[in-house]
Amino acid sequence: MDFPSFEEGLTGYYIGIYIIVFLFGITIGSFLNVCIYRLPVGESLTKKNSHCMTCGTPIKWYDLVPVFSWLFLRGKCRSCGEKISGRYILVESLTGILFVLTFLRFDVIADGLWYPALLCLFIAGLIVIGFEDYDTQEMTVGVLVYLAVIAALTRILTTLLPTAVRGCDITVTDGLIGMFAVSVPFLIFGFVLTPLIYSFIISDDCKSARKIKKRLKKMSETDKERPKLQKELDKHLAAIEKTGPVYGFGMGDVILMAAGGLMLGWKAAVVAAFAAIVLGALYAAVLKIKAAHSDCESVKAFAFGPFLTVGLAFASFFGTHLMDLYIDFLTVPAVPPM
Ligand SMILES: [Zn+2]
C-alpha cells in the first residue's frame, strides 16, 4: 500500500481548509443577507423565520442551504415560482470567496488562525456596510461600531499576543496613523471644503442671497426698495433651506475609513481611498454617459460607501505591499559619483 507523500498530504490539508473556509463563508454570507435587509429597517435579526418575499410562504430548512439551494431551485420560490433575488447568492458566494482569498493570502500554518479569522470578521462587516449604503445611502451605526471594535481588538491582540496573532506586520503606530490618515482629510473635504465650494461657487441661491444681504445692510430703514428685496431674499433662503446642507461625504464614510485605517494601517487605508476614488469617478462617468443617451435626469449624488468597502477589501490583501512598492518607486537611488 502506498502512503501519500508529505507534499501530497500538505496539499490535501490546504485544499481541505479552503473548502471548509468556503462553506463557512457562504453560511456567514447567508446571515449577512439577513443583516443587509433587516438592519436598515430596524427589524430584529433573530426573530421571524425566513419567508418568500412574494407569497409569504415560510422557507423550509432544506431550501435555506446557502448558494446550493438557490442554484437547485434556479432562483425561484418552491411554492409560487416567483424569482428570488440574485442578491442572495451574490452576497453568499462573495463572502465565501473573500474568506478563501483571506486564507490564501495568509498562511494558516505560518501565520496561525487568529489574524485571518479577525480579517474575515472585518470583511463580513464591510460587505454589510457596502450593500446597506448601496441600497439606502445610509450605514447602520451598529455595523460601524462593530467594525471599529474588530479593528481595535485586532490591534490590541497583535500587540499583546504577537506570537499567537501573526502574519500582520501592522504596528499600533501604523494603526493609529491609519485611523486619521484618510478620515481626517475626508472630514475636512466633506464637511468644510465641499460646503464652502457649494456656497461660494456652485449654488446661485447662496450667491444671490449674499448679494442681497449686503445691499440691505447699506440701505436705510425707510428705503422704498427694501420690502421687495427682502421678499427676494426670503425666496432664496427658502430654496437654500429646501436643498439642505451639502456635504462631500457622509459621517459614515469618515468612521468607516477611521476603522479601516486602524485595522489595516495607514498604507492600506491610503490605497483603499485611492482605489475608491478611481472606481467612484469611473462609476460617475458611466452614469453621466448613460444619462446623456437617455431621457432620464442628470447624475444625482450616489453612495460612496460601496466603493470604499471595495477599496478596503482590496487593500486588506494587497494595500501595504502596493504602498511599499510605490514608496520604493518614488525613492530614487543615489547616483554613484563619476
Ligand atoms: Zn413564493
Short mmCIF file of C-alpha atoms and ligand atoms in Angstrom, two decimals:
data_model
loop_
_atom_site.label_atom_id
_atom_site.label_comp_id
_atom_site.label_asym_id
_atom_site.label_seq_id
_atom_site.Cartn_x
_atom_site.Cartn_y
_atom_site.Cartn_z
CA MET A 1 0.00 0.00 0.00
CA ASP A 2 1.30 3.49 -0.94
CA PHE A 3 1.05 6.26 1.58
CA PRO A 4 0.69 9.83 0.22
CA SER A 5 3.94 11.78 0.32
CA PHE A 6 4.39 14.69 2.71
CA GLU A 7 3.77 17.22 -0.10
CA GLU A 8 0.60 15.43 -1.20
CA GLY A 9 -0.62 15.35 2.38
CA LEU A 10 0.10 19.05 2.78
CA THR A 11 -1.74 19.93 -0.44
CA GLY A 12 -4.72 17.88 0.72
CA TYR A 13 -4.61 19.66 4.08
CA TYR A 14 -4.70 23.10 2.43
CA ILE A 15 -7.45 22.14 -0.03
CA GLY A 16 -9.48 20.79 2.91
CA ILE A 17 -9.05 24.09 4.75
CA TYR A 18 -10.11 26.13 1.72
CA ILE A 19 -13.26 24.02 1.27
CA ILE A 20 -14.18 24.37 4.97
CA VAL A 21 -13.49 28.13 4.86
CA PHE A 22 -15.67 28.49 1.73
CA LEU A 23 -18.59 26.56 3.25
CA PHE A 24 -18.23 28.56 6.47
CA GLY A 25 -18.06 31.78 4.41
CA ILE A 26 -21.27 31.15 2.46
CA THR A 27 -23.07 30.32 5.73
CA ILE A 28 -21.92 33.62 7.24
CA GLY A 29 -22.94 35.26 3.92
CA SER A 30 -26.44 33.90 4.39
CA PHE A 31 -26.59 35.70 7.76
CA LEU A 32 -25.13 38.86 6.18
CA ASN A 33 -28.07 38.85 3.73
CA VAL A 34 -30.42 38.97 6.71
CA CYS A 35 -28.40 41.87 8.19
CA ILE A 36 -28.43 43.79 4.89
CA TYR A 37 -32.23 43.53 4.59
CA ARG A 38 -33.26 43.90 8.22
CA LEU A 39 -30.81 46.35 9.86
CA PRO A 40 -31.76 49.44 7.76
CA VAL A 41 -35.46 48.97 8.58
CA GLY A 42 -34.76 48.21 12.24
CA GLU A 43 -36.07 44.62 12.13
CA SER A 44 -34.74 42.09 14.61
CA LEU A 45 -32.00 39.76 13.34
CA THR A 46 -33.14 36.79 15.37
CA LYS A 47 -36.94 36.94 15.29
CA LYS A 48 -39.15 35.65 12.47
CA ASN A 49 -38.31 32.85 10.10
CA SER A 50 -37.36 33.49 6.50
CA HIS A 51 -40.28 33.63 4.12
CA CYS A 52 -40.80 34.22 0.41
CA MET A 53 -40.89 37.96 -0.38
CA THR A 54 -43.76 37.40 -2.86
CA CYS A 55 -46.13 34.75 -1.46
CA GLY A 56 -45.05 34.83 2.19
CA THR A 57 -44.65 31.03 2.42
CA PRO A 58 -42.15 30.13 5.17
CA ILE A 59 -39.00 28.66 3.61
CA LYS A 60 -38.09 25.11 4.69
CA TRP A 61 -34.64 24.47 6.12
CA TYR A 62 -33.57 22.43 3.09
CA ASP A 63 -34.29 25.41 0.84
CA LEU A 64 -32.12 27.65 3.02
CA VAL A 65 -28.75 26.00 2.29
CA PRO A 66 -26.56 28.91 1.19
CA VAL A 67 -25.73 29.10 -2.57
CA PHE A 68 -26.75 25.47 -3.27
CA SER A 69 -30.49 25.92 -2.59
CA TRP A 70 -30.62 28.95 -4.84
CA LEU A 71 -28.87 27.01 -7.62
CA PHE A 72 -31.07 23.93 -7.08
CA LEU A 73 -34.29 25.98 -7.22
CA ARG A 74 -32.83 28.00 -10.13
CA GLY A 75 -33.57 31.20 -8.28
CA LYS A 76 -37.31 30.57 -7.99
CA CYS A 77 -39.63 30.14 -4.98
CA ARG A 78 -40.67 26.50 -4.50
CA SER A 79 -44.34 27.34 -3.84
CA CYS A 80 -45.14 30.33 -6.09
CA GLY A 81 -42.37 30.08 -8.69
CA GLU A 82 -41.60 33.80 -8.40
CA LYS A 83 -37.97 34.84 -8.92
CA ILE A 84 -35.78 35.05 -5.81
CA SER A 85 -33.38 37.98 -5.92
CA GLY A 86 -29.90 37.10 -7.22
CA ARG A 87 -28.63 39.27 -4.39
CA TYR A 88 -28.81 36.27 -2.01
CA ILE A 89 -26.43 34.10 -3.96
CA LEU A 90 -24.24 37.12 -4.77
CA VAL A 91 -23.69 38.02 -1.10
CA GLU A 92 -23.25 34.37 -0.06
CA SER A 93 -20.71 33.48 -2.74
CA LEU A 94 -18.90 36.83 -2.36
CA THR A 95 -18.45 36.16 1.37
CA GLY A 96 -17.23 32.62 0.65
CA ILE A 97 -14.76 33.81 -1.99
CA LEU A 98 -13.39 36.67 0.13
CA PHE A 99 -12.92 34.32 3.10
CA VAL A 100 -11.00 31.86 0.89
CA LEU A 101 -8.88 34.74 -0.51
CA THR A 102 -8.05 35.76 3.06
CA PHE A 103 -6.83 32.24 3.83
CA LEU A 104 -4.90 32.15 0.54
CA ARG A 105 -3.22 35.46 1.38
CA PHE A 106 -2.41 34.49 4.98
CA ASP A 107 -0.99 31.04 5.56
CA VAL A 108 -2.72 29.08 8.35
CA ILE A 109 0.43 27.13 9.22
CA ALA A 110 2.88 30.06 9.14
CA ASP A 111 0.55 32.84 10.34
CA GLY A 112 -1.87 30.91 12.53
CA LEU A 113 -5.64 31.15 12.53
CA TRP A 114 -6.08 34.37 14.51
CA TYR A 115 -5.30 37.12 12.06
CA PRO A 116 -7.09 35.61 9.01
CA ALA A 117 -10.13 34.95 11.24
CA LEU A 118 -10.18 38.54 12.53
CA LEU A 119 -9.79 39.83 8.97
CA CYS A 120 -12.74 37.65 7.86
CA LEU A 121 -14.87 39.18 10.64
CA PHE A 122 -13.84 42.64 9.44
CA ILE A 123 -14.60 41.83 5.79
CA ALA A 124 -18.04 40.49 6.78
CA GLY A 125 -18.81 43.92 8.30
CA LEU A 126 -17.55 45.62 5.12
CA ILE A 127 -19.93 43.53 2.99
CA VAL A 128 -22.93 44.55 5.13
CA ILE A 129 -21.96 48.26 5.12
CA GLY A 130 -21.32 48.26 1.35
CA PHE A 131 -24.70 46.77 0.39
CA GLU A 132 -26.59 48.78 3.01
CA ASP A 133 -25.14 52.02 1.71
CA TYR A 134 -25.83 50.98 -1.89
CA ASP A 135 -29.49 50.24 -1.07
CA THR A 136 -30.33 53.07 1.31
CA GLN A 137 -27.44 55.60 1.06
CA GLU A 138 -27.03 55.13 4.79
CA MET A 139 -24.88 53.00 7.09
CA THR A 140 -26.18 51.43 10.29
CA VAL A 141 -24.37 52.80 13.35
CA GLY A 142 -24.23 49.31 14.89
CA VAL A 143 -22.20 47.90 11.97
CA LEU A 144 -19.79 50.86 12.06
CA VAL A 145 -19.28 50.25 15.79
CA TYR A 146 -18.78 46.53 15.06
CA LEU A 147 -16.03 47.36 12.52
CA ALA A 148 -14.33 49.76 14.96
CA VAL A 149 -14.43 47.13 17.73
CA ILE A 150 -12.92 44.41 15.47
CA ALA A 151 -10.19 46.86 14.40
CA ALA A 152 -9.38 47.85 17.99
CA LEU A 153 -9.43 44.22 19.13
CA THR A 154 -7.07 43.22 16.29
CA ARG A 155 -4.58 45.98 17.20
CA ILE A 156 -4.71 45.04 20.89
CA LEU A 157 -4.24 41.31 20.17
CA THR A 158 -1.41 41.80 17.64
CA THR A 159 0.39 43.92 20.26
CA LEU A 160 -0.24 41.84 23.38
CA LEU A 161 -0.04 38.36 21.79
CA PRO A 162 2.40 38.72 18.89
CA THR A 163 3.20 35.00 18.89
CA ALA A 164 -0.47 33.96 18.54
CA VAL A 165 -1.69 36.68 16.17
CA ARG A 166 0.90 36.55 13.41
CA GLY A 167 1.02 37.39 9.72
CA CYS A 168 0.11 41.02 10.20
CA ASP A 169 3.07 43.39 10.41
CA ILE A 170 0.97 46.48 11.14
CA THR A 171 2.12 48.13 14.37
CA VAL A 172 -0.03 50.14 16.80
CA THR A 173 1.58 53.29 15.39
CA ASP A 174 0.64 52.24 11.82
CA GLY A 175 -2.91 51.66 13.01
CA LEU A 176 -3.23 54.92 14.91
CA ILE A 177 -1.83 56.93 11.98
CA GLY A 178 -4.17 54.93 9.73
CA MET A 179 -7.13 55.95 11.87
CA PHE A 180 -6.59 59.59 10.90
CA ALA A 181 -4.70 59.35 7.59
CA VAL A 182 -7.84 59.19 5.43
CA SER A 183 -10.68 60.00 7.84
CA VAL A 184 -9.38 63.49 8.67
CA PRO A 185 -8.88 64.56 5.01
CA PHE A 186 -12.37 63.13 4.28
CA LEU A 187 -13.75 65.13 7.21
CA ILE A 188 -12.13 68.37 6.01
CA PHE A 189 -13.06 67.83 2.37
CA GLY A 190 -16.58 66.64 3.08
CA PHE A 191 -17.69 68.94 5.87
CA VAL A 192 -15.58 72.10 5.32
CA LEU A 193 -14.40 72.39 1.70
CA THR A 194 -17.50 70.97 -0.04
CA PRO A 195 -20.00 73.27 1.78
CA LEU A 196 -17.72 76.26 1.05
CA ILE A 197 -17.32 75.37 -2.64
CA TYR A 198 -21.05 74.77 -2.89
CA SER A 199 -21.96 78.02 -1.20
CA PHE A 200 -19.47 80.28 -2.99
CA ILE A 201 -19.12 78.70 -6.44
CA ILE A 202 -21.96 76.33 -7.27
CA SER A 203 -25.20 77.49 -5.64
CA ASP A 204 -26.83 80.52 -7.35
CA ASP A 205 -29.24 80.88 -4.42
CA CYS A 206 -26.38 81.22 -1.93
CA LYS A 207 -24.61 83.77 -4.12
CA SER A 208 -27.76 85.87 -4.69
CA ALA A 209 -28.72 85.74 -1.01
CA ARG A 210 -25.29 87.07 -0.02
CA LYS A 211 -25.51 89.95 -2.53
CA ILE A 212 -28.99 90.98 -1.34
CA LYS A 213 -27.93 90.85 2.31
CA LYS A 214 -25.05 93.20 1.50
CA ARG A 215 -27.37 95.65 -0.26
CA LEU A 216 -29.90 95.52 2.58
CA LYS A 217 -27.15 96.35 5.07
CA LYS A 218 -26.21 99.51 3.17
CA MET A 219 -29.83 100.62 2.70
CA SER A 220 -31.62 102.94 5.09
CA GLU A 221 -34.53 101.52 7.09
CA THR A 222 -37.06 103.58 5.14
CA ASP A 223 -35.89 102.75 1.60
CA LYS A 224 -38.76 102.03 -0.78
CA GLU A 225 -37.00 99.07 -2.39
CA ARG A 226 -36.48 97.33 0.95
CA PRO A 227 -39.66 95.16 1.07
CA LYS A 228 -39.11 93.94 -2.48
CA LEU A 229 -35.50 92.95 -1.77
CA GLN A 230 -36.50 91.31 1.50
CA LYS A 231 -39.07 89.23 -0.36
CA GLU A 232 -36.48 88.11 -2.90
CA LEU A 233 -34.05 87.24 -0.11
CA ASP A 234 -36.72 85.09 1.58
CA LYS A 235 -37.25 83.22 -1.68
CA HIS A 236 -33.52 82.38 -1.97
CA LEU A 237 -33.30 81.43 1.72
CA ALA A 238 -36.27 79.09 1.33
CA ALA A 239 -34.58 77.41 -1.66
CA ILE A 240 -31.34 77.00 0.36
CA GLU A 241 -33.35 75.55 3.24
CA LYS A 242 -35.06 73.12 0.87
CA THR A 243 -31.76 71.80 -0.52
CA GLY A 244 -30.41 71.35 2.99
CA PRO A 245 -26.73 71.25 3.90
CA VAL A 246 -24.43 69.94 1.15
CA TYR A 247 -21.60 67.68 2.31
CA GLY A 248 -18.99 65.85 0.24
CA PHE A 249 -19.02 62.68 2.37
CA GLY A 250 -21.31 61.18 4.97
CA MET A 251 -20.18 60.81 8.56
CA GLY A 252 -20.42 57.02 7.94
CA ASP A 253 -17.69 57.27 5.26
CA VAL A 254 -15.42 59.06 7.75
CA ILE A 255 -15.97 56.49 10.52
CA LEU A 256 -15.57 53.61 8.05
CA MET A 257 -12.18 54.92 6.94
CA ALA A 258 -11.09 55.51 10.56
CA ALA A 259 -11.94 51.88 11.44
CA GLY A 260 -10.34 50.67 8.18
CA GLY A 261 -7.14 52.59 8.92
CA LEU A 262 -6.92 51.21 12.46
CA MET A 263 -7.44 47.65 11.16
CA LEU A 264 -5.17 47.76 8.09
CA GLY A 265 -2.66 50.54 8.83
CA TRP A 266 -2.16 53.87 7.07
CA LYS A 267 -0.58 52.46 3.89
CA ALA A 268 -3.56 50.22 3.15
CA ALA A 269 -6.01 52.99 4.11
CA VAL A 270 -4.45 55.36 1.57
CA VAL A 271 -4.51 52.64 -1.12
CA ALA A 272 -8.17 51.91 -0.25
CA ALA A 273 -9.17 55.58 -0.54
CA PHE A 274 -7.29 55.93 -3.83
CA ALA A 275 -8.95 52.81 -5.28
CA ALA A 276 -12.38 54.02 -4.09
CA ILE A 277 -11.95 57.46 -5.66
CA VAL A 278 -10.85 55.94 -9.01
CA LEU A 279 -13.79 53.47 -9.00
CA GLY A 280 -16.23 56.18 -7.91
CA ALA A 281 -15.06 58.51 -10.69
CA LEU A 282 -15.44 55.73 -13.27
CA TYR A 283 -18.94 54.99 -11.97
CA ALA A 284 -19.88 58.69 -12.13
CA ALA A 285 -18.60 58.82 -15.72
CA VAL A 286 -20.71 55.79 -16.67
CA LEU A 287 -23.79 57.39 -15.06
CA LYS A 288 -23.14 60.61 -16.97
CA ILE A 289 -22.81 58.78 -20.32
CA LYS A 290 -25.98 56.78 -19.56
CA ALA A 291 -27.88 59.97 -18.70
CA ALA A 292 -26.70 61.63 -21.92
CA HIS A 293 -28.07 58.73 -24.01
CA SER A 294 -31.47 58.57 -22.35
CA ASP A 295 -34.17 60.95 -21.20
CA CYS A 296 -33.61 60.40 -17.52
CA GLU A 297 -32.38 63.23 -15.34
CA SER A 298 -28.73 64.08 -14.83
CA VAL A 299 -26.37 62.40 -12.38
CA LYS A 300 -27.57 62.61 -8.80
CA ALA A 301 -25.47 62.03 -5.72
CA PHE A 302 -24.68 58.35 -5.19
CA ALA A 303 -23.44 56.44 -2.17
CA PHE A 304 -19.66 56.36 -1.90
CA GLY A 305 -19.62 53.65 0.78
CA PRO A 306 -19.70 50.69 -1.65
CA PHE A 307 -16.54 51.98 -3.36
CA LEU A 308 -14.81 52.50 -0.01
CA THR A 309 -15.66 48.95 1.08
CA VAL A 310 -14.35 47.51 -2.21
CA GLY A 311 -11.20 49.61 -1.73
CA LEU A 312 -10.75 48.41 1.86
CA ALA A 313 -11.34 44.74 0.97
CA PHE A 314 -8.76 45.01 -1.83
CA ALA A 315 -6.32 46.87 0.43
CA SER A 316 -6.65 44.30 3.20
CA PHE A 317 -4.89 41.82 0.89
CA PHE A 318 -2.52 43.97 -1.14
CA GLY A 319 -2.64 47.51 0.31
CA THR A 320 0.51 47.60 2.37
CA HIS A 321 2.51 45.75 -0.29
CA LEU A 322 1.35 48.09 -3.07
CA MET A 323 2.20 51.17 -0.99
CA ASP A 324 5.68 49.79 -0.26
CA LEU A 325 6.22 49.22 -3.98
CA TYR A 326 5.09 52.79 -4.66
CA ILE A 327 7.40 54.20 -1.98
CA ASP A 328 10.30 52.18 -3.47
CA PHE A 329 9.40 53.56 -6.89
CA LEU A 330 9.49 57.14 -5.56
CA THR A 331 12.78 56.63 -3.74
CA VAL A 332 15.32 57.29 -6.47
CA PRO A 333 18.61 55.51 -5.74
CA ALA A 334 21.55 57.85 -5.22
CA VAL A 335 23.59 58.38 -8.38
CA PRO A 336 27.07 56.94 -7.85
CA PRO A 337 29.84 59.54 -8.18
CA MET A 338 31.60 59.59 -11.56
ZN ZN B 1 -43.18 32.41 -3.09
#
